[in-house]
PDB file of N, CA and C in Angstrom:
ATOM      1  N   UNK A   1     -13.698  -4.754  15.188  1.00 91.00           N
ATOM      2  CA  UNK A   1     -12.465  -5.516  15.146  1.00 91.00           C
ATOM      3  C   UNK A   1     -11.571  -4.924  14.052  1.00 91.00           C
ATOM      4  N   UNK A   2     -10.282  -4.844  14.526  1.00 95.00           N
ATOM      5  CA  UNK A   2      -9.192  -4.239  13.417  1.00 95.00           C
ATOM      6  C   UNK A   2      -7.888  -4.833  13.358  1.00 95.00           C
ATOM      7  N   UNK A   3      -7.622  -5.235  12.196  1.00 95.00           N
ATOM      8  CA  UNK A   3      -6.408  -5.672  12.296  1.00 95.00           C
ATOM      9  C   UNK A   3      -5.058  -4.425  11.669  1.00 95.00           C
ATOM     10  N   UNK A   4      -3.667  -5.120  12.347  1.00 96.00           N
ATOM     11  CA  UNK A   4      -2.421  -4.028  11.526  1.00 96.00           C
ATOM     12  C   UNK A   4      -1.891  -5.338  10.373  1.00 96.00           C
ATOM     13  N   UNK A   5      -1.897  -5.102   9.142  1.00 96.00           N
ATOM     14  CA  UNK A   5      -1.685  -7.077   8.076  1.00 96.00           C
ATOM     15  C   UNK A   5      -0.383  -5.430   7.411  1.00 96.00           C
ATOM     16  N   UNK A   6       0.689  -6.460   7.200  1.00 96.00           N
ATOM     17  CA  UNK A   6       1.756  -5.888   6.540  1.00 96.00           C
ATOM     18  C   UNK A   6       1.428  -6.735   4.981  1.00 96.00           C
ATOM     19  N   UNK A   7       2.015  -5.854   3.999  1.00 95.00           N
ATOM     20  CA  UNK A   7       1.725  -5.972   2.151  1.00 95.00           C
ATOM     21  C   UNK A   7       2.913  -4.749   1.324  1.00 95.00           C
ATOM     22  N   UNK A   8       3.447  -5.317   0.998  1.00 93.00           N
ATOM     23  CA  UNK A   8       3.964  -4.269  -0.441  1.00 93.00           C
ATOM     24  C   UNK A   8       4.967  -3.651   0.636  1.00 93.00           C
ATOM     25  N   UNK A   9       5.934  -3.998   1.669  1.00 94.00           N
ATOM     26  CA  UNK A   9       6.637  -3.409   2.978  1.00 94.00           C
ATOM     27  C   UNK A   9       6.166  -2.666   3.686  1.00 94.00           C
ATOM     28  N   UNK A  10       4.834  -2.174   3.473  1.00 96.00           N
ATOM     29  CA  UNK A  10       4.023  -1.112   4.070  1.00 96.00           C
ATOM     30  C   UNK A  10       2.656  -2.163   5.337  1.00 96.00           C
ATOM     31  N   UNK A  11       2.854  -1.302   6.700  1.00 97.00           N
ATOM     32  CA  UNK A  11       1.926  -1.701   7.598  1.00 97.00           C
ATOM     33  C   UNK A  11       0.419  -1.001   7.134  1.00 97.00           C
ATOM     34  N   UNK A  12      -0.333  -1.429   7.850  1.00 97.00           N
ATOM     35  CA  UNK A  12      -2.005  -0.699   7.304  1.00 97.00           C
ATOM     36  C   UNK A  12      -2.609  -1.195   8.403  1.00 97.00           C
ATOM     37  N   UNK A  13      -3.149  -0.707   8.994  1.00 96.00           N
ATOM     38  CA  UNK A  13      -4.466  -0.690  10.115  1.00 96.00           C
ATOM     39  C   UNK A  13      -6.015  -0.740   9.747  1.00 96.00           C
ATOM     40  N   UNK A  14      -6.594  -2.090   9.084  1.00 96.00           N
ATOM     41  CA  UNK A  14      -7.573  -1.824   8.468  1.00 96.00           C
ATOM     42  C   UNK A  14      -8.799  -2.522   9.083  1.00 96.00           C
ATOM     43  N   UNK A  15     -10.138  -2.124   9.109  1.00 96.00           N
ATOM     44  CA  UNK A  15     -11.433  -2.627   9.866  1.00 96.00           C
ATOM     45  C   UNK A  15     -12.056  -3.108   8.322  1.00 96.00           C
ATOM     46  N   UNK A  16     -13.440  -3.585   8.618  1.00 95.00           N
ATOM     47  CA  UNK A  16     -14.229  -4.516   7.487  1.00 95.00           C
ATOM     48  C   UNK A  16     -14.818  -3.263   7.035  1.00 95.00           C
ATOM     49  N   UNK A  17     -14.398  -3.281   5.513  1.00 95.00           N
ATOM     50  CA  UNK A  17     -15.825  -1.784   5.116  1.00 95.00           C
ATOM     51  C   UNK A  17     -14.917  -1.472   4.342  1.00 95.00           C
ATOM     52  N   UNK A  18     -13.367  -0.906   4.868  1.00 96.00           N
ATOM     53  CA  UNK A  18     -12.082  -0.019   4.626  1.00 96.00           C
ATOM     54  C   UNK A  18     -12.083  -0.121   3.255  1.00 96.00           C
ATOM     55  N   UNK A  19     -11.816   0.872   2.369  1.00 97.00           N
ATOM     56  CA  UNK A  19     -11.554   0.973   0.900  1.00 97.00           C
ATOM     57  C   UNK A  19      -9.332   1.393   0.917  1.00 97.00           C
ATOM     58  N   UNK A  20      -8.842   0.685   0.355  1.00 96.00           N
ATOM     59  CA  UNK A  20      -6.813   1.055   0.630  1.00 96.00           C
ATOM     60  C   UNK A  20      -6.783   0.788  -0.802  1.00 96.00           C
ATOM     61  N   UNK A  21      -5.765   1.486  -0.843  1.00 97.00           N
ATOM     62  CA  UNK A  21      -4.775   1.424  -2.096  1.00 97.00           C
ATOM     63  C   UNK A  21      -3.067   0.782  -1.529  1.00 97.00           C
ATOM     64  N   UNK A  22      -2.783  -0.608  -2.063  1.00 96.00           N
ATOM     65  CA  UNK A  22      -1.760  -1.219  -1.684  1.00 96.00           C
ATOM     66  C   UNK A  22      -0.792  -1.361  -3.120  1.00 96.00           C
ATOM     67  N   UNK A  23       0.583  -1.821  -2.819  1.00 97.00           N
ATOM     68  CA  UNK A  23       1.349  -1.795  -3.684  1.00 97.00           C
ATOM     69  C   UNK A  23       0.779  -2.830  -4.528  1.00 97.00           C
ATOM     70  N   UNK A  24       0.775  -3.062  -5.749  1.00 96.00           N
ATOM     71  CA  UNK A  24       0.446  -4.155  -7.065  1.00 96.00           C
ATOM     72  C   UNK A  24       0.673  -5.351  -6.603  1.00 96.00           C
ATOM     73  N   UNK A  25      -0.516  -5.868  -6.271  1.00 95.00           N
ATOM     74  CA  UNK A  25      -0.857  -7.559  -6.966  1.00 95.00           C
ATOM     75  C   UNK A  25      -1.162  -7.810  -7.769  1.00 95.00           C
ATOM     76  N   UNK A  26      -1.029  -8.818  -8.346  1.00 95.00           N
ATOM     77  CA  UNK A  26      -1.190  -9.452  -9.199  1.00 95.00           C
ATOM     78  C   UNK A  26      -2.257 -10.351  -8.780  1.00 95.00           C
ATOM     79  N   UNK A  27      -3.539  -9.646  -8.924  1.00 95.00           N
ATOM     80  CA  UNK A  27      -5.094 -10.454  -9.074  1.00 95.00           C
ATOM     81  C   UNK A  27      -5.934  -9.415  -9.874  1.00 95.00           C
ATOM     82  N   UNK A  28      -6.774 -10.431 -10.431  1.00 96.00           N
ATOM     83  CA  UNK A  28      -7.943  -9.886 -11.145  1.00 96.00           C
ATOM     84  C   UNK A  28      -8.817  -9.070 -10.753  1.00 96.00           C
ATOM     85  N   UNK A  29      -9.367  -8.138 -11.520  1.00 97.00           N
ATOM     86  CA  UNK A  29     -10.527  -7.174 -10.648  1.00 97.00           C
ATOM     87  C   UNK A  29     -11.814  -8.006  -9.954  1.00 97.00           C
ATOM     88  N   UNK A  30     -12.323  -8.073  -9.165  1.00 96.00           N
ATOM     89  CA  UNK A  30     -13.766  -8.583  -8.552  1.00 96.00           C
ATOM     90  C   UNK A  30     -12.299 -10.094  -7.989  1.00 96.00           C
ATOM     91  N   UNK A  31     -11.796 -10.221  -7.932  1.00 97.00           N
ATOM     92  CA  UNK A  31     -11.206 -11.613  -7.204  1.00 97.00           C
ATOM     93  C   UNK A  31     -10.828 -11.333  -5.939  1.00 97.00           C
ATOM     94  N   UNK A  32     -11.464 -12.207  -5.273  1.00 97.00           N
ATOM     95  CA  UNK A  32     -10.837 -12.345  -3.500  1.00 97.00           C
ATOM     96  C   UNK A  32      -9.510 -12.828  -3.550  1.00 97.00           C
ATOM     97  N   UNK A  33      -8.810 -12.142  -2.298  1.00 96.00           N
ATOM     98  CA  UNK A  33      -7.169 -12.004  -2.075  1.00 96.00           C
ATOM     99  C   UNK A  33      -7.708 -12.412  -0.840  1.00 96.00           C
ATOM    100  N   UNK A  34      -6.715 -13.112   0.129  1.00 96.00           N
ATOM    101  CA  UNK A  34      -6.238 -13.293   1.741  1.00 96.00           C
ATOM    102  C   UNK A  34      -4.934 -12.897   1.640  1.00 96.00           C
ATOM    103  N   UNK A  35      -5.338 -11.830   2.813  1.00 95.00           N
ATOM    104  CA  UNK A  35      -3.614 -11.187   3.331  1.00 95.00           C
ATOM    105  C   UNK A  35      -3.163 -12.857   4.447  1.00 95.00           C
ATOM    106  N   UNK A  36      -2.158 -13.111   4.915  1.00 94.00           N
ATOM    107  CA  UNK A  36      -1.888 -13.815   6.044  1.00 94.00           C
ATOM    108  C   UNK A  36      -0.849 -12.916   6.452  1.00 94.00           C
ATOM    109  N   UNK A  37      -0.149 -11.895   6.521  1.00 95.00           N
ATOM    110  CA  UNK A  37       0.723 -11.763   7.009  1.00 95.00           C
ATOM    111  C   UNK A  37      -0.145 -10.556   7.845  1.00 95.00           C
ATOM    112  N   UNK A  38      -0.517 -11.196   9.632  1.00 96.00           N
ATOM    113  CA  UNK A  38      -1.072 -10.129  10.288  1.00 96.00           C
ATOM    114  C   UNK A  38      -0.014  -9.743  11.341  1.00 96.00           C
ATOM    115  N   UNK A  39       0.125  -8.654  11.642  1.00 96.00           N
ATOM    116  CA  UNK A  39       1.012  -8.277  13.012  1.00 96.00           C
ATOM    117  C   UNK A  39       0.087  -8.372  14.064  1.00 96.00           C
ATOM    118  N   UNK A  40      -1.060  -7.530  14.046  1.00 96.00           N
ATOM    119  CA  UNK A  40      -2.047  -7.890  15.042  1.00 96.00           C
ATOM    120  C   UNK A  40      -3.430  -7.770  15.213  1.00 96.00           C
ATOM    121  N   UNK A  41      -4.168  -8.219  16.321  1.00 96.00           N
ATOM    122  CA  UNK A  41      -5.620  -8.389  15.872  1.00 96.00           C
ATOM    123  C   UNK A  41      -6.272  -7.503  17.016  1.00 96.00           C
ATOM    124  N   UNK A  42      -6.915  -6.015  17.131  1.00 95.00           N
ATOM    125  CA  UNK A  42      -7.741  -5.863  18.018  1.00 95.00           C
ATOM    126  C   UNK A  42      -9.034  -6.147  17.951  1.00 95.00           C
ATOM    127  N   UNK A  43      -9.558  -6.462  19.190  1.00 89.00           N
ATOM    128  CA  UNK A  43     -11.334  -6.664  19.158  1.00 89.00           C
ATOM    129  C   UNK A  43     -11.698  -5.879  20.724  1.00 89.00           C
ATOM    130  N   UNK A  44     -11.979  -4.563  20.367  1.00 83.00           N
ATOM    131  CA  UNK A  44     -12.703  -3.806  21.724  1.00 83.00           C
ATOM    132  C   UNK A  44     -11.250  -3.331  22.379  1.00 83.00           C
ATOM    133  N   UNK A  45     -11.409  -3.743  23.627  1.00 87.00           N
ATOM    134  CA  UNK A  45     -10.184  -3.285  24.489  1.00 87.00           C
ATOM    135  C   UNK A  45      -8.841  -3.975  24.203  1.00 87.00           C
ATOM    136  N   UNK A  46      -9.063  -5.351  23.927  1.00 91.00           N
ATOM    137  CA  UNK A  46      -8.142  -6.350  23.781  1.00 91.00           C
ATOM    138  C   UNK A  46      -7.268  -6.243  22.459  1.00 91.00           C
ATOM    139  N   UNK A  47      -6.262  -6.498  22.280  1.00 93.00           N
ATOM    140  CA  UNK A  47      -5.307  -6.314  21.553  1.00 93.00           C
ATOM    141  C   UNK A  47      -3.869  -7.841  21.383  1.00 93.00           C
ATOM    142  N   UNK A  48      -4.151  -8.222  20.287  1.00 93.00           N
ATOM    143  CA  UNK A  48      -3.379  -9.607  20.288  1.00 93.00           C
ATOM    144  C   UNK A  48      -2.296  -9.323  19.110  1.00 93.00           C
ATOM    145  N   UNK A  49      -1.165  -9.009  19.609  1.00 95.00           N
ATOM    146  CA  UNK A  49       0.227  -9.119  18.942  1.00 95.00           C
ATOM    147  C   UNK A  49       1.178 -10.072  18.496  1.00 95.00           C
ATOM    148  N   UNK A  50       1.659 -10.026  17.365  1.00 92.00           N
ATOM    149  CA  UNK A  50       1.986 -11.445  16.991  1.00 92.00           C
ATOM    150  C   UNK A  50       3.534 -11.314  17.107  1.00 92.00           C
ATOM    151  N   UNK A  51       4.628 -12.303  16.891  1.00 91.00           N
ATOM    152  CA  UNK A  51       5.654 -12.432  17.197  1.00 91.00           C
ATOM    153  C   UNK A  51       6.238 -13.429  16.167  1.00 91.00           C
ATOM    154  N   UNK A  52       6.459 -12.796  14.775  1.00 92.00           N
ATOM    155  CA  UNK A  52       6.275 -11.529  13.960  1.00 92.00           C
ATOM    156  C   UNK A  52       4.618 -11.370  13.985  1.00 92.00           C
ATOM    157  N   UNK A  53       3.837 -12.650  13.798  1.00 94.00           N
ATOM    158  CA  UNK A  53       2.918 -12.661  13.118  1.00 94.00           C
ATOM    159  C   UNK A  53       1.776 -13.440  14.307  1.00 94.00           C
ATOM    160  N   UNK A  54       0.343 -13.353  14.032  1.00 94.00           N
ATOM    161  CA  UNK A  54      -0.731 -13.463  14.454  1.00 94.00           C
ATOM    162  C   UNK A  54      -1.076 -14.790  14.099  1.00 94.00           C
ATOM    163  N   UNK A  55      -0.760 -16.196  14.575  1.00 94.00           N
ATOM    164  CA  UNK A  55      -1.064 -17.718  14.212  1.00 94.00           C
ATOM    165  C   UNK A  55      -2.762 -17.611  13.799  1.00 94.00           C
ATOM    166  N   UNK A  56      -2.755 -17.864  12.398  1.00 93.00           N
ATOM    167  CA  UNK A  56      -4.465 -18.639  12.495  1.00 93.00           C
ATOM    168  C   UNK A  56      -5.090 -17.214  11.679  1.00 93.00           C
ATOM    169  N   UNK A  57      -4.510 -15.894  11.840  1.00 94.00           N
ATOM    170  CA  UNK A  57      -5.276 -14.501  11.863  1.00 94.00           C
ATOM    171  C   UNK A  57      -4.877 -14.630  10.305  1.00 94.00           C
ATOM    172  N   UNK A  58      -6.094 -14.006   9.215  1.00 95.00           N
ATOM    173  CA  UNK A  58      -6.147 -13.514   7.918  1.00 95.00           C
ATOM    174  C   UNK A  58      -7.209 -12.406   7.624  1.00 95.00           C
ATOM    175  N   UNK A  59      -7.108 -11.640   6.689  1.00 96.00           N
ATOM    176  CA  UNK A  59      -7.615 -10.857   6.307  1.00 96.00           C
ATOM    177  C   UNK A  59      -8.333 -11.010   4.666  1.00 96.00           C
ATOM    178  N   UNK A  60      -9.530 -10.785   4.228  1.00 97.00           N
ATOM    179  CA  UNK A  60     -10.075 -11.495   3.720  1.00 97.00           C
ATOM    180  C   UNK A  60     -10.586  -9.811   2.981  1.00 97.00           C
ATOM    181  N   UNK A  61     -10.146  -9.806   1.228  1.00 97.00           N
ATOM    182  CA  UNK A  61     -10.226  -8.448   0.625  1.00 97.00           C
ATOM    183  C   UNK A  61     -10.274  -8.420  -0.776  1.00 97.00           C
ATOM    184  N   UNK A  62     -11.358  -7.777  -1.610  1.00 97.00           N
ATOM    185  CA  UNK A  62     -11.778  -7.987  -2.921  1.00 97.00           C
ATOM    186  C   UNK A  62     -11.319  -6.998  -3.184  1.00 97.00           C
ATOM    187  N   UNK A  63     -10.134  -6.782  -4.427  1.00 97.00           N
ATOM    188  CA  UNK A  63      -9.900  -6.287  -5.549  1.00 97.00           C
ATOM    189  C   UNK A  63     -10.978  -5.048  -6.227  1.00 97.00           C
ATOM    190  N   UNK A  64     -10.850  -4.211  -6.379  1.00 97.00           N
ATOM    191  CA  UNK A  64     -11.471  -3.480  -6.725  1.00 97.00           C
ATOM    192  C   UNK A  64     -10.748  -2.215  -7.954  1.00 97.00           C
ATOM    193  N   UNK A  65      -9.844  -2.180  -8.571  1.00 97.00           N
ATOM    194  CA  UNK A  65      -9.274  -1.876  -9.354  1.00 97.00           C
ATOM    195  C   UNK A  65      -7.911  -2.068  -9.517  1.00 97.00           C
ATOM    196  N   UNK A  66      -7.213  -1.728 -10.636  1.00 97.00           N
ATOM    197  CA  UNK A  66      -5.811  -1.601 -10.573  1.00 97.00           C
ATOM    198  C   UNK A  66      -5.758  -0.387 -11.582  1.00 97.00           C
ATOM    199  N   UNK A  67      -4.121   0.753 -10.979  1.00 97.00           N
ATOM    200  CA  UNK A  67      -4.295   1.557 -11.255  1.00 97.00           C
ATOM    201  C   UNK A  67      -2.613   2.418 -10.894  1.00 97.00           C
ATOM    202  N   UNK A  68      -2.989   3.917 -11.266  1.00 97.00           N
ATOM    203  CA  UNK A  68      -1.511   3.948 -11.278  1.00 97.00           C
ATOM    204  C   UNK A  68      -1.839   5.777 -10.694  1.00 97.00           C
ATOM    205  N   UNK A  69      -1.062   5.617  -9.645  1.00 97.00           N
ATOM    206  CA  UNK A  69      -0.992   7.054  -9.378  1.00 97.00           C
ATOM    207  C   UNK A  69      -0.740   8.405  -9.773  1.00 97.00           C
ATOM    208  N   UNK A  70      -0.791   9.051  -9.207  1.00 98.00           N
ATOM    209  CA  UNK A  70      -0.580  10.294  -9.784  1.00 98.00           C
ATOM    210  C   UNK A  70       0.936  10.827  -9.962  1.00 98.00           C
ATOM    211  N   UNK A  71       1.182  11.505 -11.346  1.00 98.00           N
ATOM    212  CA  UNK A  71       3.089  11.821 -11.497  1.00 98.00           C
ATOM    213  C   UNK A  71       3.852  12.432 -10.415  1.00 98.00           C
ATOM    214  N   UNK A  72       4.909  11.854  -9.974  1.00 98.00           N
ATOM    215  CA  UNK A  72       5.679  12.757  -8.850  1.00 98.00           C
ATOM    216  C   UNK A  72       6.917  12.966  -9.843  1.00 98.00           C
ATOM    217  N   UNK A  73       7.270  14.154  -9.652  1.00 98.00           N
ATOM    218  CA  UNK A  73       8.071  14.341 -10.678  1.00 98.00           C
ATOM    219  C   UNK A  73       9.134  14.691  -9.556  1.00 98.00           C
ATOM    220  N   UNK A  74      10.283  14.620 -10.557  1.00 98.00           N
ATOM    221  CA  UNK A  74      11.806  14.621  -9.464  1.00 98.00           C
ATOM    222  C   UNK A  74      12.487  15.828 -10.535  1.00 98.00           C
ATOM    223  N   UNK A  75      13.175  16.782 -10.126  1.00 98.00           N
ATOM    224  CA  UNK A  75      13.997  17.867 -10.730  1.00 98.00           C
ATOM    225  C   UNK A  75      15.250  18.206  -9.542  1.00 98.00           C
ATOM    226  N   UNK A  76      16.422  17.844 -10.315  1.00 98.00           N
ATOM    227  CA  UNK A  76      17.644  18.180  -9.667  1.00 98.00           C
ATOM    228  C   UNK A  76      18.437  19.451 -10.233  1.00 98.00           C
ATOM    229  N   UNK A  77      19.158  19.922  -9.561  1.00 98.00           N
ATOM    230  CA  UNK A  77      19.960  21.044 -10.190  1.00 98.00           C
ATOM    231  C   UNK A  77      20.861  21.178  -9.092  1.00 98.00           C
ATOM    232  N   UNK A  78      21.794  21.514 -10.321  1.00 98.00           N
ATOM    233  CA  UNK A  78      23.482  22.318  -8.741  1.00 98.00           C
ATOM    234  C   UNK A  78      23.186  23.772  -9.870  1.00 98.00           C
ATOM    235  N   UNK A  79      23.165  24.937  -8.867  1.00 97.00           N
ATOM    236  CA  UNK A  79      23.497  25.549  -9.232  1.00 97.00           C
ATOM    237  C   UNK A  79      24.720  26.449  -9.600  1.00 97.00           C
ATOM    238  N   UNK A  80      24.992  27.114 -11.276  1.00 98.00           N
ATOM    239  CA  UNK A  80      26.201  27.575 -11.471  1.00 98.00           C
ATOM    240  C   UNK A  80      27.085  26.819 -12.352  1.00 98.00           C
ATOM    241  N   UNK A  81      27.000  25.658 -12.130  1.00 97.00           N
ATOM    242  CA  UNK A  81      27.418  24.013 -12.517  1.00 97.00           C
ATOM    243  C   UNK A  81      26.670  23.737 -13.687  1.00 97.00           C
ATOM    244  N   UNK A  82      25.635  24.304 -14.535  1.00 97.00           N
ATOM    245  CA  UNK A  82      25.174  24.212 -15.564  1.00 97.00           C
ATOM    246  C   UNK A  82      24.717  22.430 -15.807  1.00 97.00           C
ATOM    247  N   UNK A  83      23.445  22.235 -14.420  1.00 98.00           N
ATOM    248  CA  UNK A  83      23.271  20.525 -14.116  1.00 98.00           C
ATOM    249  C   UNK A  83      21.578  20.472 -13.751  1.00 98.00           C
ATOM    250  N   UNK A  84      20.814  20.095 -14.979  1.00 97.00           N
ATOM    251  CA  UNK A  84      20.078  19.875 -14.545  1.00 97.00           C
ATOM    252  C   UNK A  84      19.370  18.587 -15.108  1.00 97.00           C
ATOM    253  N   UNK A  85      18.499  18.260 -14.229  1.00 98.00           N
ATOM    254  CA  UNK A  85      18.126  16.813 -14.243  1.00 98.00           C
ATOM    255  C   UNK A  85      16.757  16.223 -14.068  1.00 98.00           C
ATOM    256  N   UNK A  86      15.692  16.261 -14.833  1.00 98.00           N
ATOM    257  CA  UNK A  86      14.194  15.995 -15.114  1.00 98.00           C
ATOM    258  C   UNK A  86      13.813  14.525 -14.841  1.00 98.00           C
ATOM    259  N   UNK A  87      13.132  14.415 -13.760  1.00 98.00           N
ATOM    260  CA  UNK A  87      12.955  12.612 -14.224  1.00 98.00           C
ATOM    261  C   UNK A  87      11.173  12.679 -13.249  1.00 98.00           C
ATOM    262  N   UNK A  88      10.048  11.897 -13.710  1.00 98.00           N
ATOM    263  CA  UNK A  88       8.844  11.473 -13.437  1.00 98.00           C
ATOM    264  C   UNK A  88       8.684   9.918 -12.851  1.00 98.00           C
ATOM    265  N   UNK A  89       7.663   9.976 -11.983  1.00 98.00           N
ATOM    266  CA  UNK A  89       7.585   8.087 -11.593  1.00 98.00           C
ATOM    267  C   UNK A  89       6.237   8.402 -11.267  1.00 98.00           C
ATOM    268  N   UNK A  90       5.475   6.946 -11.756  1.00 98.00           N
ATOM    269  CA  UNK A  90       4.195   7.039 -11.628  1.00 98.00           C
ATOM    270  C   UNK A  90       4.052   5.513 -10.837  1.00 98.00           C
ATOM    271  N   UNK A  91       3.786   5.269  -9.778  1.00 97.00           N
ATOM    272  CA  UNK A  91       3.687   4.029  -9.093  1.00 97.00           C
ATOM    273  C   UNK A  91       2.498   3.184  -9.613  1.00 97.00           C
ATOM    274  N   UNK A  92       2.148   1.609  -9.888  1.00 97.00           N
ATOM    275  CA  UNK A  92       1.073   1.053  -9.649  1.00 97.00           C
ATOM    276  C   UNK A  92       0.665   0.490  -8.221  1.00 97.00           C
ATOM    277  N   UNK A  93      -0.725   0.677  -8.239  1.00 97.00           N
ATOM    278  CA  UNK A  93      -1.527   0.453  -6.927  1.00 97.00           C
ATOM    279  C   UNK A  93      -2.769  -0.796  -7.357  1.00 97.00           C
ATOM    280  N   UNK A  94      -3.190  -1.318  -6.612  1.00 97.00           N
ATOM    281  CA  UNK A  94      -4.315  -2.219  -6.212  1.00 97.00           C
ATOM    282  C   UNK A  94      -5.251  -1.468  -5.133  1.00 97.00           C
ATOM    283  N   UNK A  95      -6.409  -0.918  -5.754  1.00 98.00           N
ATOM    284  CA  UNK A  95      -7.283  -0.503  -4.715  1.00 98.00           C
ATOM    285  C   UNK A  95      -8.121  -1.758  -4.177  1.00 98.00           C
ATOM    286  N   UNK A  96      -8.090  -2.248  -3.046  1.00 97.00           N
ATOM    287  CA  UNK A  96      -9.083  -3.488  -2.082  1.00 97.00           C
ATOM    288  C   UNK A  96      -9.636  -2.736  -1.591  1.00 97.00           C
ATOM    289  N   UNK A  97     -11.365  -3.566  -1.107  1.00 98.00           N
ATOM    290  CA  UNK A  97     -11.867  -3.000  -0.185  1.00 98.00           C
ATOM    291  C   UNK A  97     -11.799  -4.321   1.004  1.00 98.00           C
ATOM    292  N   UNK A  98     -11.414  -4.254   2.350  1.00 97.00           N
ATOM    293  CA  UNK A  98     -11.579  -5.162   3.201  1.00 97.00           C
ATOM    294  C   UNK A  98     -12.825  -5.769   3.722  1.00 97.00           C
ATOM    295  N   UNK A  99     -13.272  -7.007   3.077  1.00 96.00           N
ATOM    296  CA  UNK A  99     -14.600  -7.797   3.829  1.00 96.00           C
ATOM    297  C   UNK A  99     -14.436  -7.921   4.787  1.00 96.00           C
ATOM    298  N   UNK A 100     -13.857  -9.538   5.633  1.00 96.00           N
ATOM    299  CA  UNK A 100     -13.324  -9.558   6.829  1.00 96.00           C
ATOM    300  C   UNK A 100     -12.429 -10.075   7.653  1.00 96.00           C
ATOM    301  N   UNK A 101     -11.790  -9.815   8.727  1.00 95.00           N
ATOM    302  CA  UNK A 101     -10.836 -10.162   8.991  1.00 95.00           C
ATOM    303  C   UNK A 101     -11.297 -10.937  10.070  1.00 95.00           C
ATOM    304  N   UNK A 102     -10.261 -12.290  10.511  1.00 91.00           N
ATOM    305  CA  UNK A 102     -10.318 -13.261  11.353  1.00 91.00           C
ATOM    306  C   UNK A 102      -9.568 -12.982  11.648  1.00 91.00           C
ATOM    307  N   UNK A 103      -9.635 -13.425  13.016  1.00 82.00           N
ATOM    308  CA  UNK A 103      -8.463 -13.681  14.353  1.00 82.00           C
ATOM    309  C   UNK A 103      -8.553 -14.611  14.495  1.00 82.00           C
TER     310      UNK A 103
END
């Protein structure tokens, strides 16, 4: 069984087991989270789409660190124009691993 649960504006397609890195919550390490916001629920062939959302369907996912990615660095330049422009961003993440999800 797999669900698609939207978090942080980002969709994710996740089964029970799944280890994700999602945008920052705000929960404690070892604390259970419920997603509710599911788009949809497959089980086997069948496939149940929600309109936005999946009535009744949650996703059920323990915290497992918080943490901060790796530097993406940004460098601009015009050339000739004597313009240049240095800037770094380091995002925070919530790594979950997914227990399980209901439909």
């Amino acid at each position: 069984m797999y669900a698609v649960i939207k978090t942080g504006g980002k969709q994710y397609r996740v089964i029970a087991g799944q280890k994700l890195k999602i945008e920052q919550i705000a929960a404690d390490v070892g604390q259970q989270i419920t997603l509710n916001e599911v788009l949809a629920v497959g089980t086997g062939e069948g496939l149940v789409v929600g309109t936005p959302l999946v009535s009744g369907a949650s996703v059920v996912a323990k915290v497992l660190s918080q943490g901060r990615h790796d530097k993406v660095r940004i460098f601009k330049m015009r050339r000739r124009k004597h313009y240049q422009k240095r800037q770094g961003h380091r995002q925070n993440y919530t790594e979950i691993v997914i227990e399980t999800v209901n439909a």
